[in-house]
Tab-separated table of C-alpha atoms in Angstrom:
chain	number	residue	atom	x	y	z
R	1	UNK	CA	0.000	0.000	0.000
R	2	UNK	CA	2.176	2.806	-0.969
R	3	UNK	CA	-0.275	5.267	-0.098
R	4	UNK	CA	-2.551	8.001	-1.538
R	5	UNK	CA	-1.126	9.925	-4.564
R	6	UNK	CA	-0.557	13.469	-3.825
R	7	UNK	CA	-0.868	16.075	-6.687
R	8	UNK	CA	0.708	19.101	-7.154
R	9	UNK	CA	-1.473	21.055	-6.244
R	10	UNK	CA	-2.071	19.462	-2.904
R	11	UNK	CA	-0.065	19.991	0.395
R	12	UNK	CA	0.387	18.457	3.671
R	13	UNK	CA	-1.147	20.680	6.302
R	14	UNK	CA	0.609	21.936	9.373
R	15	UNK	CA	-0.415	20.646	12.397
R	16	UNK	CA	-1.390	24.201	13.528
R	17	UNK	CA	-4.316	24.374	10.846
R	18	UNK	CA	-5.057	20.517	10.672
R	19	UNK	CA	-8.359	20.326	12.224
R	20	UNK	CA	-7.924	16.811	13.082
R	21	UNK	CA	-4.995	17.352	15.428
R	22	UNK	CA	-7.473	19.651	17.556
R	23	UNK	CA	-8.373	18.426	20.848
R	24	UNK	CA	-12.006	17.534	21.301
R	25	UNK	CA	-14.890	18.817	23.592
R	26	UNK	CA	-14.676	16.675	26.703
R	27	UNK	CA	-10.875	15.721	26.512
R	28	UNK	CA	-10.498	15.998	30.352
R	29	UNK	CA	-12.650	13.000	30.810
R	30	UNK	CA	-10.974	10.578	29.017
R	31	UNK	CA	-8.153	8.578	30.123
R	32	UNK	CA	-4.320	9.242	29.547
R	33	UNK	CA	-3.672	6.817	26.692
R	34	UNK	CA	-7.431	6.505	25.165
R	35	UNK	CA	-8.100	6.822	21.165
R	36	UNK	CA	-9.285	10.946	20.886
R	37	UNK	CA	-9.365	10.052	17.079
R	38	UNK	CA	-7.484	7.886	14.243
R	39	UNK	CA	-6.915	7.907	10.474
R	40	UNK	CA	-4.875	6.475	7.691
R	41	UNK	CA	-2.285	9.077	7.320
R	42	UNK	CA	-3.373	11.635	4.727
R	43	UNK	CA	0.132	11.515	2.178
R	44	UNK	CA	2.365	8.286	1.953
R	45	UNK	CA	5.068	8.307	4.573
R	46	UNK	CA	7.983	9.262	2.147
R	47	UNK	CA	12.061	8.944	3.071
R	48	UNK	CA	13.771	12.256	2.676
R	49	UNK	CA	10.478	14.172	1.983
R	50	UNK	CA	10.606	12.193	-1.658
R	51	UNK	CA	10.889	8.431	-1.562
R	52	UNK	CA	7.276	6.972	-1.067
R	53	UNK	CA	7.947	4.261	1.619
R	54	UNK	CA	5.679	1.036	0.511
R	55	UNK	CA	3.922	-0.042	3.315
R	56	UNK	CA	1.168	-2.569	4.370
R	57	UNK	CA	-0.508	0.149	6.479
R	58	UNK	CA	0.410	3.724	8.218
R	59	UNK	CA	-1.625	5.432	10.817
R	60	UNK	CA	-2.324	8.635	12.649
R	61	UNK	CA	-3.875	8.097	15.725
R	62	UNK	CA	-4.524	11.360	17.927
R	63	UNK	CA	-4.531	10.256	22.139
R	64	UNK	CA	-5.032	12.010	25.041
R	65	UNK	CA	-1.642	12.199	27.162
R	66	UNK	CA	-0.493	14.859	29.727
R	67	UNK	CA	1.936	18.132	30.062
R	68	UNK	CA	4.592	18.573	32.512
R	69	UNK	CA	2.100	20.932	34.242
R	70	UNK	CA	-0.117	17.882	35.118
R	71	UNK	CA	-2.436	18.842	32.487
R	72	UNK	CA	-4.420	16.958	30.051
R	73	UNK	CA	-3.751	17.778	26.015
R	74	UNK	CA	-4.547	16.136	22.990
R	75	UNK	CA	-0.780	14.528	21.274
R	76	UNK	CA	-0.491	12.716	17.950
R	77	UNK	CA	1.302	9.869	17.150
R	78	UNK	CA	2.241	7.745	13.440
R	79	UNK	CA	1.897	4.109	13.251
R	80	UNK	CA	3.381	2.295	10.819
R	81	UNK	CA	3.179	-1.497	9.816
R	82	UNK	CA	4.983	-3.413	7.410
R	83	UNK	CA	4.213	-6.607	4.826
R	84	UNK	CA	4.005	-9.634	6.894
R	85	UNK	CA	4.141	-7.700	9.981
R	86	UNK	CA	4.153	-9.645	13.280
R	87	UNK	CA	1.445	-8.075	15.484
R	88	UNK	CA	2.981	-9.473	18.538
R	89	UNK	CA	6.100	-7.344	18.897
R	90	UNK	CA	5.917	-3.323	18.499
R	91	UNK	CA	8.719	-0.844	18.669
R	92	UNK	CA	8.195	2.559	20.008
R	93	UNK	CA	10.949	4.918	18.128
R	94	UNK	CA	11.145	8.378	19.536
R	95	UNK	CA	12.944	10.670	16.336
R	96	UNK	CA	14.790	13.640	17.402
R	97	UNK	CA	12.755	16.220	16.550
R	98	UNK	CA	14.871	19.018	18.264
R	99	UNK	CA	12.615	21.717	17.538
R	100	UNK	CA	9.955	24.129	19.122
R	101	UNK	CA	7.667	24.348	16.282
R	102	UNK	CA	4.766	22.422	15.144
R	103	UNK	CA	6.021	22.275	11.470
R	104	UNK	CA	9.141	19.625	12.367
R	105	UNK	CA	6.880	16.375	14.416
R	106	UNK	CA	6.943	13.391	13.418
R	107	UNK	CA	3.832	13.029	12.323
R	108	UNK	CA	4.444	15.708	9.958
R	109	UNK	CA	7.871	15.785	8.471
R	110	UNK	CA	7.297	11.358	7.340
R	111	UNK	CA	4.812	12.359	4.917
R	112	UNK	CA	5.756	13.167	1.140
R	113	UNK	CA	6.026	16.974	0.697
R	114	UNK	CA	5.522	18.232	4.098
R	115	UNK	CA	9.114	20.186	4.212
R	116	UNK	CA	12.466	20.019	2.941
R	117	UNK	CA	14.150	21.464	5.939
R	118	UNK	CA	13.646	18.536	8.520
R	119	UNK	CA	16.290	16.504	7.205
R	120	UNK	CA	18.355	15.290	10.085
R	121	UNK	CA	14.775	13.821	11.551
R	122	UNK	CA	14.055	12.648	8.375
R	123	UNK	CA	17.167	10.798	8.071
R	124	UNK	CA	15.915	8.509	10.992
R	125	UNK	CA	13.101	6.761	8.643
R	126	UNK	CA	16.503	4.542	7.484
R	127	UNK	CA	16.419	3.185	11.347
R	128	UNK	CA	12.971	3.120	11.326
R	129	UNK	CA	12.837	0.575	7.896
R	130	UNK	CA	15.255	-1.293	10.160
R	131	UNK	CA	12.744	-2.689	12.376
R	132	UNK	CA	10.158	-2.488	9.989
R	133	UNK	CA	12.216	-4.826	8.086
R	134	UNK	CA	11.959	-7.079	11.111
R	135	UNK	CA	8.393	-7.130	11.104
R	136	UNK	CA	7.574	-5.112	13.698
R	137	UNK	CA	5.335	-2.791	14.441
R	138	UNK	CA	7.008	0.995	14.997
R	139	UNK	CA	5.047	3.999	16.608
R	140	UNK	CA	6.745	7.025	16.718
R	141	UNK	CA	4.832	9.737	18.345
R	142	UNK	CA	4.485	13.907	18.457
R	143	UNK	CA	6.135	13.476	21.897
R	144	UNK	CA	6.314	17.065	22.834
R	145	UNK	CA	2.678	17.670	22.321
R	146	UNK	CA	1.012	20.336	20.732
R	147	UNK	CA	2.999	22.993	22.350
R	148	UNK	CA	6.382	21.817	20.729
R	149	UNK	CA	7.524	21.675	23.971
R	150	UNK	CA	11.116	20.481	22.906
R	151	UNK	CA	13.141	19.100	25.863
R	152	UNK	CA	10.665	19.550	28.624
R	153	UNK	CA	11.276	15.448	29.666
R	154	UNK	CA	8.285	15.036	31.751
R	155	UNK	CA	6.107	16.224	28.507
R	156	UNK	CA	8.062	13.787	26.516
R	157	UNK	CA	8.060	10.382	28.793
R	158	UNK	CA	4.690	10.989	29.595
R	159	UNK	CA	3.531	11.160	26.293
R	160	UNK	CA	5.980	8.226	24.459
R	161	UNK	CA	4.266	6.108	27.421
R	162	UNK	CA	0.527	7.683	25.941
R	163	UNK	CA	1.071	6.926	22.554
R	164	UNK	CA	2.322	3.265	23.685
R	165	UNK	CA	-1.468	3.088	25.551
R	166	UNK	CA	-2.477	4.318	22.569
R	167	UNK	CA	-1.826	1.622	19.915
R	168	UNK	CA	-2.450	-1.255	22.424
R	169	UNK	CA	-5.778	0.025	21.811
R	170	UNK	CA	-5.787	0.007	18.201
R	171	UNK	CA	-6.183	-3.606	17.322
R	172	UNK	CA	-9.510	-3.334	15.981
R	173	UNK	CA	-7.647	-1.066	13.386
R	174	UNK	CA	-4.381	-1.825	13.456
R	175	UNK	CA	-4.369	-5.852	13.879
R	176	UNK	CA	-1.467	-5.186	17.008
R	177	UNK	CA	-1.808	-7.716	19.577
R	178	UNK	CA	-3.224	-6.355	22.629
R	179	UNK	CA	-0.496	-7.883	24.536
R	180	UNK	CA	2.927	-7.736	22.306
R	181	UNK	CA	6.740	-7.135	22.997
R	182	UNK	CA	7.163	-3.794	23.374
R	183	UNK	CA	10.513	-1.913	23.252
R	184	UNK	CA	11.503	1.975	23.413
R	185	UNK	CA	14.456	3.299	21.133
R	186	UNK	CA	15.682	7.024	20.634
R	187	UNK	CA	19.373	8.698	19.702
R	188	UNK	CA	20.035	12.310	21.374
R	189	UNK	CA	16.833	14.374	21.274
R	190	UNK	CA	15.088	10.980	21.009
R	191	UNK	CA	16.852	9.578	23.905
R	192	UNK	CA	15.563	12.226	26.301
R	193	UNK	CA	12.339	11.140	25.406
R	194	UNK	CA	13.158	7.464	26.108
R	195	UNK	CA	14.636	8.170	29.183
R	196	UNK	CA	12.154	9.911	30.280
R	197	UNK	CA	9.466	7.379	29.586
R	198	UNK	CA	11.498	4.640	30.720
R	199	UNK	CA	12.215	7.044	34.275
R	200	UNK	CA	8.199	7.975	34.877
R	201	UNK	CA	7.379	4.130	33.423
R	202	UNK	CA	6.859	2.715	37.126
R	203	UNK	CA	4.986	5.810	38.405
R	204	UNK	CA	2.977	6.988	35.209
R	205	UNK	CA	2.354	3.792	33.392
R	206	UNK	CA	3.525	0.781	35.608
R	207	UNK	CA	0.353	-1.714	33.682
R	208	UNK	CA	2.912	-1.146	30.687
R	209	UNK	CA	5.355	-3.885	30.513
R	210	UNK	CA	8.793	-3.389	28.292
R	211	UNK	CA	11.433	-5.989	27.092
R	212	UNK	CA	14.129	-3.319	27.130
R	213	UNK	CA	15.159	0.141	25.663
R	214	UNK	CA	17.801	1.433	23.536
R	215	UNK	CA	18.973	4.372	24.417
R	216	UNK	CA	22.201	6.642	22.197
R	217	UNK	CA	23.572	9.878	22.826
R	218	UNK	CA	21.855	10.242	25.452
R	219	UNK	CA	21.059	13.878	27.690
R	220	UNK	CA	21.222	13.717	31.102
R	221	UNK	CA	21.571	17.552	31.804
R	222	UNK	CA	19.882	20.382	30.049
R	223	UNK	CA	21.925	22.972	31.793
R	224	UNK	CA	25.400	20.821	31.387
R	225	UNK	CA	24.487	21.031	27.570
R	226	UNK	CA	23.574	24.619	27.230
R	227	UNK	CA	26.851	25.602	28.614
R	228	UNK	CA	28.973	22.748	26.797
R	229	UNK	CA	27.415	23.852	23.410
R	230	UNK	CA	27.572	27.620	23.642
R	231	UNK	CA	29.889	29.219	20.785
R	232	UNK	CA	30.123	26.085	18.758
R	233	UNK	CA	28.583	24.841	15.660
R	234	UNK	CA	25.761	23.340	17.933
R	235	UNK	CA	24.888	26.271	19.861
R	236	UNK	CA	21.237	26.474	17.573
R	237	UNK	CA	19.969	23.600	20.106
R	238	UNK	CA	20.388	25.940	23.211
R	239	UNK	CA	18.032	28.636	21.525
R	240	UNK	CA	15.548	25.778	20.659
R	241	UNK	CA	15.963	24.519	24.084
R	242	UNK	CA	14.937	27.431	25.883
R	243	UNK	CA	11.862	28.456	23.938
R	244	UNK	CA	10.856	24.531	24.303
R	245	UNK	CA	10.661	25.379	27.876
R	246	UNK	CA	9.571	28.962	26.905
R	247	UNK	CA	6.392	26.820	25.253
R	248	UNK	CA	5.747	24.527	27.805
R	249	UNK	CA	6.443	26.461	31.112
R	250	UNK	CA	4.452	29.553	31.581
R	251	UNK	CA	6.737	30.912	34.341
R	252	UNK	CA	9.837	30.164	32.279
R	253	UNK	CA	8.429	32.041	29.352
R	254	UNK	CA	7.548	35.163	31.552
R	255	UNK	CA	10.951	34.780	33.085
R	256	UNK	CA	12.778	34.843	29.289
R	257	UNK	CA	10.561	37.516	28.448
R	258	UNK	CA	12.060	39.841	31.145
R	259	UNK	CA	15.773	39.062	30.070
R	260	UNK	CA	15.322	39.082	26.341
R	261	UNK	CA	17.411	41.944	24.880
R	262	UNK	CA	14.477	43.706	23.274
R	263	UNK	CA	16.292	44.654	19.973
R	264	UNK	CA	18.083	40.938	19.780
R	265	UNK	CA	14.675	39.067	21.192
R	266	UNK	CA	12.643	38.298	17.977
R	267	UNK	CA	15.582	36.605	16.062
R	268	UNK	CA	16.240	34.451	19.224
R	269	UNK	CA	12.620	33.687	18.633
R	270	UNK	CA	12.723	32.740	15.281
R	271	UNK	CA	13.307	29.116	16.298
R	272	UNK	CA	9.761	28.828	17.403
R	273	UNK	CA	9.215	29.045	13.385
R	274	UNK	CA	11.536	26.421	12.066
R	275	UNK	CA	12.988	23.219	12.047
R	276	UNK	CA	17.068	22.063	13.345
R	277	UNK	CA	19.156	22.471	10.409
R	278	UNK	CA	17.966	26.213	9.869
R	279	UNK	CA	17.907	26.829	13.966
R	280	UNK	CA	21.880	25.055	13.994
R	281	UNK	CA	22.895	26.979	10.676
R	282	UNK	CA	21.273	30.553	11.794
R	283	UNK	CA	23.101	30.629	15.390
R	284	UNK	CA	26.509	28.958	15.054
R	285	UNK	CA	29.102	30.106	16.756
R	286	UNK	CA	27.378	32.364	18.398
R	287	UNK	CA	27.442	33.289	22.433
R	288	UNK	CA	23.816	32.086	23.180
R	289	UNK	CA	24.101	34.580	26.634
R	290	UNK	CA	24.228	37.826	24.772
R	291	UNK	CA	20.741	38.038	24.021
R	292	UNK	CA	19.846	38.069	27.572
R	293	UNK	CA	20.308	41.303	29.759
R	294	UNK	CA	21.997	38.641	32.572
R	295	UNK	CA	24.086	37.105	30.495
R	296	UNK	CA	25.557	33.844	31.457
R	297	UNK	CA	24.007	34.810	34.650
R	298	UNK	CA	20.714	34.260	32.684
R	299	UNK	CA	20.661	30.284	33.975
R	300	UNK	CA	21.532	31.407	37.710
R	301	UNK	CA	17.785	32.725	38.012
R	302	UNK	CA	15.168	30.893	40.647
R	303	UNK	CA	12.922	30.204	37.059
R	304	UNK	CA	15.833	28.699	35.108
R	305	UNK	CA	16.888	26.650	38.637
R	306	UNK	CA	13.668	25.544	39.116
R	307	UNK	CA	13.239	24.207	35.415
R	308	UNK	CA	16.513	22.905	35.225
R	309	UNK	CA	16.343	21.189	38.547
R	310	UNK	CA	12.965	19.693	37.610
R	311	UNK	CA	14.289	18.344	34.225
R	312	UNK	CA	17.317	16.346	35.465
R	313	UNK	CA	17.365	12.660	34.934
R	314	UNK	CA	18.708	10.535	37.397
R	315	UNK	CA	15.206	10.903	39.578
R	316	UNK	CA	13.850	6.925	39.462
R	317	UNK	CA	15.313	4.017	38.316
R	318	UNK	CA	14.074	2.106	35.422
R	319	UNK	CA	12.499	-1.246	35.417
R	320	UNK	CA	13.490	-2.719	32.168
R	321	UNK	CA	16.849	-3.746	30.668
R	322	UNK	CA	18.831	-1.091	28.935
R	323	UNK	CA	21.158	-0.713	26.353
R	324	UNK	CA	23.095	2.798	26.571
R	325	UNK	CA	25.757	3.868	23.722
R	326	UNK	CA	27.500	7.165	24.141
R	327	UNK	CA	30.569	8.864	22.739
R	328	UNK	CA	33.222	9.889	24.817
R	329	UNK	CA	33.818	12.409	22.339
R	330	UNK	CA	30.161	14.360	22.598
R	331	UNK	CA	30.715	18.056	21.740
R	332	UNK	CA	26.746	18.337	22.784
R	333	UNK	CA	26.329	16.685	26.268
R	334	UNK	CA	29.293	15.817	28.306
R	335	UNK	CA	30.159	11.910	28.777
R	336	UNK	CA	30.436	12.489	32.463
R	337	UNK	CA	26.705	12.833	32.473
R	338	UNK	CA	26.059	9.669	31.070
R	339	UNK	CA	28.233	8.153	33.562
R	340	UNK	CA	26.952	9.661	36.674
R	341	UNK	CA	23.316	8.713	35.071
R	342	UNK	CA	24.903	4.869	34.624
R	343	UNK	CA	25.987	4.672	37.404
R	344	UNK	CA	23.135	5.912	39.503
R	345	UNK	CA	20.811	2.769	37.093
R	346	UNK	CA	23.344	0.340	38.311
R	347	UNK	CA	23.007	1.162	42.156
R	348	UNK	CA	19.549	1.003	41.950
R	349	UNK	CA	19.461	-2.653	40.621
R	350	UNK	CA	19.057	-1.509	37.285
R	351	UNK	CA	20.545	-4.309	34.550
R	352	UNK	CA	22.429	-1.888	31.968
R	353	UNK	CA	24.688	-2.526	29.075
R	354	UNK	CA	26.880	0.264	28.853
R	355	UNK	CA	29.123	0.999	25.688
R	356	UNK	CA	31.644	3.855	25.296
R	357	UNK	CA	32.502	5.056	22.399
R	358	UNK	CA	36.423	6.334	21.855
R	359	UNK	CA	36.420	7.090	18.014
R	360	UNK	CA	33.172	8.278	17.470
R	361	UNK	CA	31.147	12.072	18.526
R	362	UNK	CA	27.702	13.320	18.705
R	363	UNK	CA	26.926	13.279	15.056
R	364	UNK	CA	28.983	10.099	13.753
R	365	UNK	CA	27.565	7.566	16.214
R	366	UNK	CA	24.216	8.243	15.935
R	367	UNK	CA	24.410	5.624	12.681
R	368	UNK	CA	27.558	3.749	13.496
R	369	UNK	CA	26.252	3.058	17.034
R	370	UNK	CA	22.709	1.561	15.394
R	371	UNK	CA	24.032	-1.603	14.264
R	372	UNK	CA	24.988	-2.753	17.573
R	373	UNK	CA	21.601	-1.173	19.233
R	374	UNK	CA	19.651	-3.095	16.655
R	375	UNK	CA	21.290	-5.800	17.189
R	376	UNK	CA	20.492	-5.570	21.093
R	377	UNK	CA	16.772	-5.160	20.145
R	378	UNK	CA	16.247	-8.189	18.117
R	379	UNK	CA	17.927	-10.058	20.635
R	380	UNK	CA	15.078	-8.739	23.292
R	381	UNK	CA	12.262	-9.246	20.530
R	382	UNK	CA	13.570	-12.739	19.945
R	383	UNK	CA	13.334	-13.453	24.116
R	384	UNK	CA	16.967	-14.033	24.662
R	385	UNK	CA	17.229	-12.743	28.456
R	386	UNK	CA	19.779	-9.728	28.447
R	387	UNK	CA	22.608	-9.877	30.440
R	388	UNK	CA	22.057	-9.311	34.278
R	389	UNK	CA	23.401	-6.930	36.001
R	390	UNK	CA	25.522	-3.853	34.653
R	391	UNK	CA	28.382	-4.016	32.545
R	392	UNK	CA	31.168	-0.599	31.265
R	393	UNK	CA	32.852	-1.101	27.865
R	394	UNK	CA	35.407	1.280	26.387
R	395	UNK	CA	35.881	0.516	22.729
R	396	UNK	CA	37.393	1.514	20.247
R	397	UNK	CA	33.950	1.865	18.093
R	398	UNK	CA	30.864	0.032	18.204
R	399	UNK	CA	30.798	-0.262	14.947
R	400	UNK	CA	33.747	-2.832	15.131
R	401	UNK	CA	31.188	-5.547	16.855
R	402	UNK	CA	31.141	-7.816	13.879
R	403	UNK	CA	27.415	-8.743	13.894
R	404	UNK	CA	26.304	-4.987	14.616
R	405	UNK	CA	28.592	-4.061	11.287
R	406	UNK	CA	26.830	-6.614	8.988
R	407	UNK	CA	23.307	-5.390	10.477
R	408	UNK	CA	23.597	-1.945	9.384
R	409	UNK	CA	25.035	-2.632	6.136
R	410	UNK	CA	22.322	-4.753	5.479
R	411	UNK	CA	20.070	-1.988	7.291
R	412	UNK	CA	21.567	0.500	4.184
R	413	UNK	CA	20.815	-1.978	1.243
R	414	UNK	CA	17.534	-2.113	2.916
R	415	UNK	CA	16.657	1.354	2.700
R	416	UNK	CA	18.302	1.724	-0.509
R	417	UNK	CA	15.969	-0.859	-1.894
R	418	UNK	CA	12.922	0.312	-0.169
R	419	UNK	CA	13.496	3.439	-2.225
R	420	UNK	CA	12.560	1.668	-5.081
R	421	UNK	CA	8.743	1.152	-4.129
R	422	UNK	CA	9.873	-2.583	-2.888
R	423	UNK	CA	7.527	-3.341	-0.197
R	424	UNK	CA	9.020	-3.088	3.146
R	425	UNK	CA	8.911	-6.289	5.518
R	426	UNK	CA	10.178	-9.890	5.829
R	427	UNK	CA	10.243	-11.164	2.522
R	428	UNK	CA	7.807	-13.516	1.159
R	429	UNK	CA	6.709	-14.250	-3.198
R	430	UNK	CA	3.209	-12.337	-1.877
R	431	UNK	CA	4.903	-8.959	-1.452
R	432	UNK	CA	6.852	-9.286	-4.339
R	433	UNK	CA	4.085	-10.377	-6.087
């Protein structure tokens, strides 16, 4: 089913103006997780805004979830299914969005002709074909809610665990089991996301059971990273950053609004109308602090302490296995974070495999860290128990792990292939057919 054709003089609309992403009367009586609405997405999910992916089925299914504020909202999230898809095991993949505008979700940028300036995010549909390939099921949902609430992590868990609810209730649609293998996977804006889902899991959504998470480049301070990235090539994600928070916190946003520079303040706020790669291009190498009055002195404040302090991970231990890959080398959130973070899993009880990566930064192992993730993920899909326990390797590269290597460059001929039309799933003469 490669999807509805889309003409040229038809366009995707923006989730601002799409009616259907509008919360309904009466959304503060249902239930975090329920079905608000669903629908066969409107464009074919495309790679690289172009590429019609050929799939057995893709839906939009809009769910009631919950803000960092405690309050109910209205989220989306896309599920996709592939030819010959096994309905018992679904993989929840959390893309880094890294933006504060409605334009760059998920649910958006996948379709054919949404945007051509969401291409980093975009990039992840190759991972995404990866465990399609495999069969599975693979939801990946809006997870900073309507308000493009971009690294608020309480918004995010909260609403990858919603979306999860979501399509366990979608059978009747869907064909998913109403009892599968479920697994959580995210790189760097994704992983904060994960983490915080897997984090609130116990607390938020403890009937939700998980056979492990995947977890790359991942954040485990906001303020650490504002302050490591500033005056570097990266320093477009601290602008983002804040006026995530900006969206989602209403005493944050009054708080930014007294230290804005007035005559600097509206292109700081230009990232609340685009996507990363115009946000990362527009503001590198710049010092992030000079458009506040404060300066540096700008996180110091009560509101920035209090957000900051609220948004830390390290606050519950997680219940599921994990699989953690970070570079040693990451010029956007310090290694030492993910070690502290590691470390406080593996005093808990946690059961965490650990790698380090020596060769690799940020940007680089985001794809040659995959093949060994994937490979981590299949083995918890299959049932093979992980290991128990936590275990610390230093390598060279992950991408050196023999079996990981093979697995992402069959992952590559995959996608190459599946840009083709050729359906996407296990294999069998009726797809081909």
């Amino acid at each position: 089913m490669p999807g509805p054709r889309l003409s040229s003089r038809q366009t995707v609309l923006l989730p601002d103006v799409d009616p259907f992403y509008a919360a309904p009367a009466g959304l503060s009586s249902a239930k975090p997780g329920d079905i608000l609405r669903s629908r066969p997405v409107p464009y074919p999910i495309a790679a690289f805004n172009t590429a019609v992916v050929n799939l057995k089925g893709a839906y939009q299914i809009l769910y009631r979830t919950t803000d960092s504020n405690g309050q109910p909202e209205a989220a989306m999230t896309t599920l996709l299914i592939p030819y010959n898809a096994n309905p018992a095991k679904l993989l929840s993949y959390q893309i880094a969005e890294d933006a504060a505008y409605s334009g760059c979700a998920p649910s958006f940028i996948l379709q054919k002709s949404s945007t051509p300036n969401a291409t980093v995010s975009q990039a992840e549909i190759i991972l995404i074909e990866a465990a399609l390939n495999n069969g599975w099921y693979v939801v990946t949902p809006d997870y900073e809610g309507p308000k493009s609430s971009y690294v608020a992590g309480i918004q995010a868990g909260q609403a990858t665990l919603d979306s999860i609810r979501a399509v366990l209730k979608s059978s009747s649609f869907s064909g998913i089991s109403v009892k599968p293998k479920v697994a959580l996977w995210g790189y760097s804006g994704g992983a904060l996301a994960t983490n915080w889902a897997i984090e609130l899991q116990g607390s938020y959504a403890p009937e939700l059971s998980f056979v492990g998470a995947a977890i790359g480049g991942l954040i485990g301070s906001i303020e650490n990273v504002l302050e490591t990235i500033n005056k570097g090539p990266f320093v477009g994600l601290a602008a983002t950053g804040l006026m995530g928070l900006y969206n989602e916190y209403p005493y944050f946003a009054t708080y930014l609004e007294e230290q804005f520079i007035p005559a600097t303040a509206e292109t700081f706020k230009s990232v609340l109308r685009q996507c990363l790669g115009v946000s990362t291009s527009q503001f590198s190498g710049q010092d992030i602090f000079s458009y506040f009055k404060s300066g540096a002195a700008v996180l110091d404040g009560a509101p920035a302490q209090k957000v900051f302090g609220a948004l830390n991970l390290g606050q519950n231990v997680p219940k599921m296995p994990l699989y953690i890959y970070k570079s040693i080398n990451d010029q956007i959130s310090p290694i030492a974070d993910a070690d502290n973070l590691v470390n406080y899993y593996c005093k808990g009880g946690a059961a965490v495999e650990y790698k380090r990566d020596l060769v690799s930064d940020h940007t680089s192992l985001a794809i040659t860290g995959a093949g060994e993730a994937l490979v981590w993920l299949e083995a918890r899909m299959s049932g093979q128990s992980p290991e128990s326990g936590c275990s610390t390797d230093t390598v060279i590269s992950t991408l050196l792990n023999p079996e990981g290597l093979a697995l992402l460059g069959t992952t590559l001929v995959e996608c190459l292939i599946a840009l083709l039309g050729v359906p996407v799933g296990p294999l069998s003469l009726g797809t081909l057919g």
